[in-house]
Amino acid sequence: LSVWWGKKKPMLSEKNAMMTLPYMIDGEKVVTLSNACYLFMARKCGIVPASEAAAIDNEQVQMQVFDLRNDAIKACYNGGDKEAFAAAMPGYMGGAVTGYYAKLNGFLRQKGTPFFGGAEPLSGDFFAFEMIDMHSAIAKKIGVADPLDSCAELKAFFAAFKALPKMQGYFESEAYTLTFNSDEAAFY
């Protein structure tokens, strides 16, 4: 991270004053902030909602998952104290994560669709998959029950996303085995 703070961030800030992690560069465009990057990438890939209702559903899911992500940041980036992390995780997984999963599970149940915005995945689905995948890995690593196991609709969403034919190249690649966050996260 010292390279980021010392060299990359100041250089990229000349093109985008809001510069932070994550970021994307597309020609002369420098896009930063998690949700902006997800939405930008979705538009670039043609993954756009088919209706206003799908757009609203997608945005709600994306912001709900962003709240989960913010809680994950607080839980995982505690100065690298692995013992404190391990001690706090059962409460975090059984409390905050379970609460977010219940909302996402209920939303899928209400919609009756495999993905949050309908029959095809949108940007919020990618973000939800990433956070569920990370939390499942944490649960496995620390030996606690995976909150996903008690959420039938969310578990079906996760399986459907993982089975998407267009995603198989990624899931079979080395990129899928990379860490979820920086090495400063306490669970690495």
PDB file of C-alpha atoms in Angstrom:
ATOM      1  CA  LEU A   1       0.000   0.000   0.000  1.00  0.00           C
ATOM      2  CA  SER A   2       2.932   2.362   0.402  1.00  0.00           C
ATOM      3  CA  VAL A   3       3.272   2.471  -3.402  1.00  0.00           C
ATOM      4  CA  TRP A   4      -0.423   3.368  -3.620  1.00  0.00           C
ATOM      5  CA  TRP A   5      -0.251   6.210  -1.103  1.00  0.00           C
ATOM      6  CA  GLY A   6       3.158   7.469  -2.162  1.00  0.00           C
ATOM      7  CA  LYS A   7       3.015   7.285  -5.963  1.00  0.00           C
ATOM      8  CA  LYS A   8      -0.140   6.003  -7.618  1.00  0.00           C
ATOM      9  CA  LYS A   9      -2.771   7.933  -5.677  1.00  0.00           C
ATOM     10  CA  PRO A  10      -1.132  11.361  -6.141  1.00  0.00           C
ATOM     11  CA  MET A  11      -0.607  10.673  -9.864  1.00  0.00           C
ATOM     12  CA  LEU A  12      -4.180   9.470 -10.444  1.00  0.00           C
ATOM     13  CA  SER A  13      -5.599  12.288  -8.294  1.00  0.00           C
ATOM     14  CA  GLU A  14      -4.433  14.674 -10.995  1.00  0.00           C
ATOM     15  CA  LYS A  15      -7.065  13.070 -13.271  1.00  0.00           C
ATOM     16  CA  ASN A  16      -9.741  12.435 -10.626  1.00  0.00           C
ATOM     17  CA  ALA A  17      -9.704  14.391  -7.351  1.00  0.00           C
ATOM     18  CA  MET A  18     -11.951  11.767  -5.683  1.00  0.00           C
ATOM     19  CA  MET A  19      -9.279   9.080  -6.162  1.00  0.00           C
ATOM     20  CA  THR A  20      -9.357   6.139  -3.789  1.00  0.00           C
ATOM     21  CA  LEU A  21      -9.398   2.355  -4.021  1.00  0.00           C
ATOM     22  CA  PRO A  22     -10.779   0.695  -6.045  1.00  0.00           C
ATOM     23  CA  TYR A  23     -10.335   2.444  -9.351  1.00  0.00           C
ATOM     24  CA  MET A  24     -10.497   1.668 -13.061  1.00  0.00           C
ATOM     25  CA  ILE A  25      -8.756   3.273 -16.002  1.00  0.00           C
ATOM     26  CA  ASP A  26     -10.455   3.267 -19.399  1.00  0.00           C
ATOM     27  CA  GLY A  27      -8.470   5.355 -21.856  1.00  0.00           C
ATOM     28  CA  GLU A  28      -8.521   8.862 -20.426  1.00  0.00           C
ATOM     29  CA  LYS A  29     -11.268   8.037 -17.922  1.00  0.00           C
ATOM     30  CA  VAL A  30     -10.305   7.286 -14.334  1.00  0.00           C
ATOM     31  CA  VAL A  31     -13.275   5.960 -12.350  1.00  0.00           C
ATOM     32  CA  THR A  32     -13.076   5.472  -8.592  1.00  0.00           C
ATOM     33  CA  LEU A  33     -15.254   4.295  -5.689  1.00  0.00           C
ATOM     34  CA  SER A  34     -16.734   0.810  -5.477  1.00  0.00           C
ATOM     35  CA  ASN A  35     -20.277   1.476  -6.664  1.00  0.00           C
ATOM     36  CA  ALA A  36     -19.165   3.810  -9.451  1.00  0.00           C
ATOM     37  CA  CYS A  37     -16.730   1.136 -10.683  1.00  0.00           C
ATOM     38  CA  TYR A  38     -19.428  -1.556 -10.622  1.00  0.00           C
ATOM     39  CA  LEU A  39     -21.914   0.627 -12.509  1.00  0.00           C
ATOM     40  CA  PHE A  40     -19.298   1.820 -15.024  1.00  0.00           C
ATOM     41  CA  MET A  41     -18.114  -1.722 -15.752  1.00  0.00           C
ATOM     42  CA  ALA A  42     -21.693  -2.959 -16.119  1.00  0.00           C
ATOM     43  CA  ARG A  43     -22.462  -0.248 -18.691  1.00  0.00           C
ATOM     44  CA  LYS A  44     -19.211  -0.989 -20.554  1.00  0.00           C
ATOM     45  CA  CYS A  45     -20.183  -4.669 -20.732  1.00  0.00           C
ATOM     46  CA  GLY A  46     -23.766  -3.974 -21.757  1.00  0.00           C
ATOM     47  CA  ILE A  47     -25.159  -5.263 -18.463  1.00  0.00           C
ATOM     48  CA  VAL A  48     -27.951  -2.742 -18.057  1.00  0.00           C
ATOM     49  CA  PRO A  49     -31.383  -3.055 -16.465  1.00  0.00           C
ATOM     50  CA  ALA A  50     -34.193  -3.806 -18.935  1.00  0.00           C
ATOM     51  CA  SER A  51     -36.683  -1.599 -17.092  1.00  0.00           C
ATOM     52  CA  GLU A  52     -36.942   1.096 -14.471  1.00  0.00           C
ATOM     53  CA  ALA A  53     -38.175  -1.515 -11.978  1.00  0.00           C
ATOM     54  CA  ALA A  54     -35.083  -3.664 -12.620  1.00  0.00           C
ATOM     55  CA  ALA A  55     -32.855  -0.573 -12.265  1.00  0.00           C
ATOM     56  CA  ILE A  56     -34.449   0.295  -8.917  1.00  0.00           C
ATOM     57  CA  ASP A  57     -34.073  -3.292  -7.680  1.00  0.00           C
ATOM     58  CA  ASN A  58     -30.453  -3.348  -8.817  1.00  0.00           C
ATOM     59  CA  GLU A  59     -29.639  -0.044  -7.122  1.00  0.00           C
ATOM     60  CA  GLN A  60     -31.278  -1.107  -3.854  1.00  0.00           C
ATOM     61  CA  VAL A  61     -29.360  -4.384  -3.822  1.00  0.00           C
ATOM     62  CA  GLN A  62     -26.113  -2.665  -4.689  1.00  0.00           C
ATOM     63  CA  MET A  63     -26.499  -0.169  -1.832  1.00  0.00           C
ATOM     64  CA  GLN A  64     -27.578  -2.904   0.622  1.00  0.00           C
ATOM     65  CA  VAL A  65     -24.520  -4.952  -0.293  1.00  0.00           C
ATOM     66  CA  PHE A  66     -22.380  -1.825   0.044  1.00  0.00           C
ATOM     67  CA  ASP A  67     -23.568  -1.533   3.655  1.00  0.00           C
ATOM     68  CA  LEU A  68     -22.504  -5.172   4.175  1.00  0.00           C
ATOM     69  CA  ARG A  69     -19.159  -4.364   2.574  1.00  0.00           C
ATOM     70  CA  ASN A  70     -18.674  -1.397   4.926  1.00  0.00           C
ATOM     71  CA  ASP A  71     -19.300  -3.618   7.944  1.00  0.00           C
ATOM     72  CA  ALA A  72     -16.886  -6.191   6.485  1.00  0.00           C
ATOM     73  CA  ILE A  73     -14.210  -3.506   6.154  1.00  0.00           C
ATOM     74  CA  LYS A  74     -14.605  -2.631   9.841  1.00  0.00           C
ATOM     75  CA  ALA A  75     -14.437  -6.302  10.818  1.00  0.00           C
ATOM     76  CA  CYS A  76     -11.540  -7.330   8.572  1.00  0.00           C
ATOM     77  CA  TYR A  77      -9.267  -4.289   8.707  1.00  0.00           C
ATOM     78  CA  ASN A  78      -8.488  -4.036  12.398  1.00  0.00           C
ATOM     79  CA  GLY A  79      -4.757  -3.447  12.161  1.00  0.00           C
ATOM     80  CA  GLY A  80      -4.036  -7.062  11.269  1.00  0.00           C
ATOM     81  CA  ASP A  81      -4.787  -8.435  14.747  1.00  0.00           C
ATOM     82  CA  LYS A  82      -5.682 -12.003  13.800  1.00  0.00           C
ATOM     83  CA  GLU A  83      -6.619 -12.985  17.363  1.00  0.00           C
ATOM     84  CA  ALA A  84      -9.044 -10.072  17.740  1.00  0.00           C
ATOM     85  CA  PHE A  85     -10.435 -10.881  14.311  1.00  0.00           C
ATOM     86  CA  ALA A  86     -11.029 -14.542  15.201  1.00  0.00           C
ATOM     87  CA  ALA A  87     -12.675 -13.558  18.498  1.00  0.00           C
ATOM     88  CA  ALA A  88     -15.018 -11.041  16.844  1.00  0.00           C
ATOM     89  CA  MET A  89     -16.013 -13.124  13.829  1.00  0.00           C
ATOM     90  CA  PRO A  90     -18.611 -15.458  15.382  1.00  0.00           C
ATOM     91  CA  GLY A  91     -20.607 -12.438  16.594  1.00  0.00           C
ATOM     92  CA  TYR A  92     -20.167 -10.590  13.303  1.00  0.00           C
ATOM     93  CA  MET A  93     -21.156 -13.592  11.180  1.00  0.00           C
ATOM     94  CA  GLY A  94     -24.111 -14.457  13.416  1.00  0.00           C
ATOM     95  CA  GLY A  95     -25.201 -10.839  13.790  1.00  0.00           C
ATOM     96  CA  ALA A  96     -24.511  -8.306  11.058  1.00  0.00           C
ATOM     97  CA  VAL A  97     -23.973 -10.773   8.214  1.00  0.00           C
ATOM     98  CA  THR A  98     -27.044 -12.811   9.137  1.00  0.00           C
ATOM     99  CA  GLY A  99     -29.118  -9.615   9.177  1.00  0.00           C
ATOM    100  CA  TYR A 100     -27.965  -8.514   5.728  1.00  0.00           C
ATOM    101  CA  TYR A 101     -28.444 -12.007   4.329  1.00  0.00           C
ATOM    102  CA  ALA A 102     -32.011 -12.139   5.719  1.00  0.00           C
ATOM    103  CA  LYS A 103     -32.849  -8.919   3.849  1.00  0.00           C
ATOM    104  CA  LEU A 104     -31.278 -10.125   0.601  1.00  0.00           C
ATOM    105  CA  ASN A 105     -32.903 -13.545   0.943  1.00  0.00           C
ATOM    106  CA  GLY A 106     -36.296 -11.953   1.577  1.00  0.00           C
ATOM    107  CA  PHE A 107     -35.887  -9.657  -1.423  1.00  0.00           C
ATOM    108  CA  LEU A 108     -35.173 -12.619  -3.696  1.00  0.00           C
ATOM    109  CA  ARG A 109     -38.173 -14.444  -2.247  1.00  0.00           C
ATOM    110  CA  GLN A 110     -40.400 -11.422  -2.949  1.00  0.00           C
ATOM    111  CA  LYS A 111     -39.086 -11.062  -6.506  1.00  0.00           C
ATOM    112  CA  GLY A 112     -39.285 -14.755  -7.359  1.00  0.00           C
ATOM    113  CA  THR A 113     -36.352 -14.384  -9.775  1.00  0.00           C
ATOM    114  CA  PRO A 114     -32.933 -16.051  -9.836  1.00  0.00           C
ATOM    115  CA  PHE A 115     -31.161 -12.683  -9.728  1.00  0.00           C
ATOM    116  CA  PHE A 116     -32.010  -9.510  -7.849  1.00  0.00           C
ATOM    117  CA  GLY A 117     -33.046  -7.518 -10.925  1.00  0.00           C
ATOM    118  CA  GLY A 118     -34.730 -10.338 -12.830  1.00  0.00           C
ATOM    119  CA  ALA A 119     -33.738 -13.267 -15.009  1.00  0.00           C
ATOM    120  CA  GLU A 120     -30.238 -11.978 -15.813  1.00  0.00           C
ATOM    121  CA  PRO A 121     -27.510 -10.688 -13.471  1.00  0.00           C
ATOM    122  CA  LEU A 122     -26.885  -6.958 -13.090  1.00  0.00           C
ATOM    123  CA  SER A 123     -24.112  -5.041 -11.316  1.00  0.00           C
ATOM    124  CA  GLY A 124     -25.698  -5.575  -7.889  1.00  0.00           C
ATOM    125  CA  ASP A 125     -25.627  -9.327  -8.457  1.00  0.00           C
ATOM    126  CA  PHE A 126     -21.882  -9.256  -9.106  1.00  0.00           C
ATOM    127  CA  PHE A 127     -21.317  -7.274  -5.914  1.00  0.00           C
ATOM    128  CA  ALA A 128     -23.610  -9.574  -3.896  1.00  0.00           C
ATOM    129  CA  PHE A 129     -21.832 -12.651  -5.228  1.00  0.00           C
ATOM    130  CA  GLU A 130     -18.437 -11.199  -4.294  1.00  0.00           C
ATOM    131  CA  MET A 131     -19.479 -10.401  -0.720  1.00  0.00           C
ATOM    132  CA  ILE A 132     -21.208 -13.769  -0.200  1.00  0.00           C
ATOM    133  CA  ASP A 133     -18.179 -15.589  -1.593  1.00  0.00           C
ATOM    134  CA  MET A 134     -15.871 -13.664   0.737  1.00  0.00           C
ATOM    135  CA  HIS A 135     -18.023 -14.278   3.815  1.00  0.00           C
ATOM    136  CA  SER A 136     -18.309 -17.992   2.987  1.00  0.00           C
ATOM    137  CA  ALA A 137     -14.506 -18.147   2.779  1.00  0.00           C
ATOM    138  CA  ILE A 138     -14.179 -16.370   6.123  1.00  0.00           C
ATOM    139  CA  ALA A 139     -16.682 -18.751   7.753  1.00  0.00           C
ATOM    140  CA  LYS A 140     -14.762 -21.739   6.447  1.00  0.00           C
ATOM    141  CA  LYS A 141     -11.394 -20.317   7.515  1.00  0.00           C
ATOM    142  CA  ILE A 142     -12.446 -19.569  11.080  1.00  0.00           C
ATOM    143  CA  GLY A 143     -14.640 -22.656  11.481  1.00  0.00           C
ATOM    144  CA  VAL A 144     -18.066 -21.091  12.004  1.00  0.00           C
ATOM    145  CA  ALA A 145     -21.362 -21.847  10.306  1.00  0.00           C
ATOM    146  CA  ASP A 146     -21.791 -20.109   6.970  1.00  0.00           C
ATOM    147  CA  PRO A 147     -24.803 -17.747   7.250  1.00  0.00           C
ATOM    148  CA  LEU A 148     -25.585 -18.590   3.612  1.00  0.00           C
ATOM    149  CA  ASP A 149     -26.658 -22.095   4.642  1.00  0.00           C
ATOM    150  CA  SER A 150     -29.812 -20.751   6.331  1.00  0.00           C
ATOM    151  CA  CYS A 151     -30.932 -18.627   3.352  1.00  0.00           C
ATOM    152  CA  ALA A 152     -32.459 -20.841   0.664  1.00  0.00           C
ATOM    153  CA  GLU A 153     -33.111 -18.147  -1.945  1.00  0.00           C
ATOM    154  CA  LEU A 154     -29.738 -16.496  -1.447  1.00  0.00           C
ATOM    155  CA  LYS A 155     -28.006 -19.872  -1.643  1.00  0.00           C
ATOM    156  CA  ALA A 156     -29.861 -20.597  -4.914  1.00  0.00           C
ATOM    157  CA  PHE A 157     -28.792 -17.163  -6.220  1.00  0.00           C
ATOM    158  CA  PHE A 158     -25.157 -17.936  -5.344  1.00  0.00           C
ATOM    159  CA  ALA A 159     -25.321 -21.308  -7.114  1.00  0.00           C
ATOM    160  CA  ALA A 160     -27.053 -19.794 -10.172  1.00  0.00           C
ATOM    161  CA  PHE A 161     -24.436 -17.062 -10.411  1.00  0.00           C
ATOM    162  CA  LYS A 162     -21.593 -19.546 -10.080  1.00  0.00           C
ATOM    163  CA  ALA A 163     -23.168 -21.670 -12.860  1.00  0.00           C
ATOM    164  CA  LEU A 164     -23.416 -18.803 -15.364  1.00  0.00           C
ATOM    165  CA  PRO A 165     -21.708 -20.023 -18.563  1.00  0.00           C
ATOM    166  CA  LYS A 166     -20.137 -16.609 -19.199  1.00  0.00           C
ATOM    167  CA  MET A 167     -18.483 -16.694 -15.759  1.00  0.00           C
ATOM    168  CA  GLN A 168     -16.841 -20.116 -16.096  1.00  0.00           C
ATOM    169  CA  GLY A 169     -13.629 -18.745 -17.585  1.00  0.00           C
ATOM    170  CA  TYR A 170     -13.208 -16.515 -14.541  1.00  0.00           C
ATOM    171  CA  PHE A 171     -14.036 -19.238 -12.011  1.00  0.00           C
ATOM    172  CA  GLU A 172     -11.527 -21.559 -13.680  1.00  0.00           C
ATOM    173  CA  SER A 173      -8.784 -18.922 -13.814  1.00  0.00           C
ATOM    174  CA  GLU A 174      -6.046 -17.967 -11.399  1.00  0.00           C
ATOM    175  CA  ALA A 175      -7.809 -14.623 -10.903  1.00  0.00           C
ATOM    176  CA  TYR A 176     -10.571 -16.379  -8.927  1.00  0.00           C
ATOM    177  CA  THR A 177      -7.977 -17.680  -6.456  1.00  0.00           C
ATOM    178  CA  LEU A 178      -6.599 -14.228  -5.618  1.00  0.00           C
ATOM    179  CA  THR A 179      -7.265 -12.696  -2.206  1.00  0.00           C
ATOM    180  CA  PHE A 180     -10.530 -10.814  -1.754  1.00  0.00           C
ATOM    181  CA  ASN A 181      -8.865  -7.720  -0.323  1.00  0.00           C
ATOM    182  CA  SER A 182      -5.391  -6.503   0.450  1.00  0.00           C
ATOM    183  CA  ASP A 183      -3.069  -8.529   2.627  1.00  0.00           C
ATOM    184  CA  GLU A 184      -3.793  -6.059   5.444  1.00  0.00           C
ATOM    185  CA  ALA A 185      -7.135  -7.774   6.047  1.00  0.00           C
ATOM    186  CA  ALA A 186      -6.868  -9.712   9.301  1.00  0.00           C
ATOM    187  CA  PHE A 187      -8.066 -13.049   7.908  1.00  0.00           C
ATOM    188  CA  TYR A 188      -5.163 -13.549   5.471  1.00  0.00           C
TER     189      TYR A 188
END
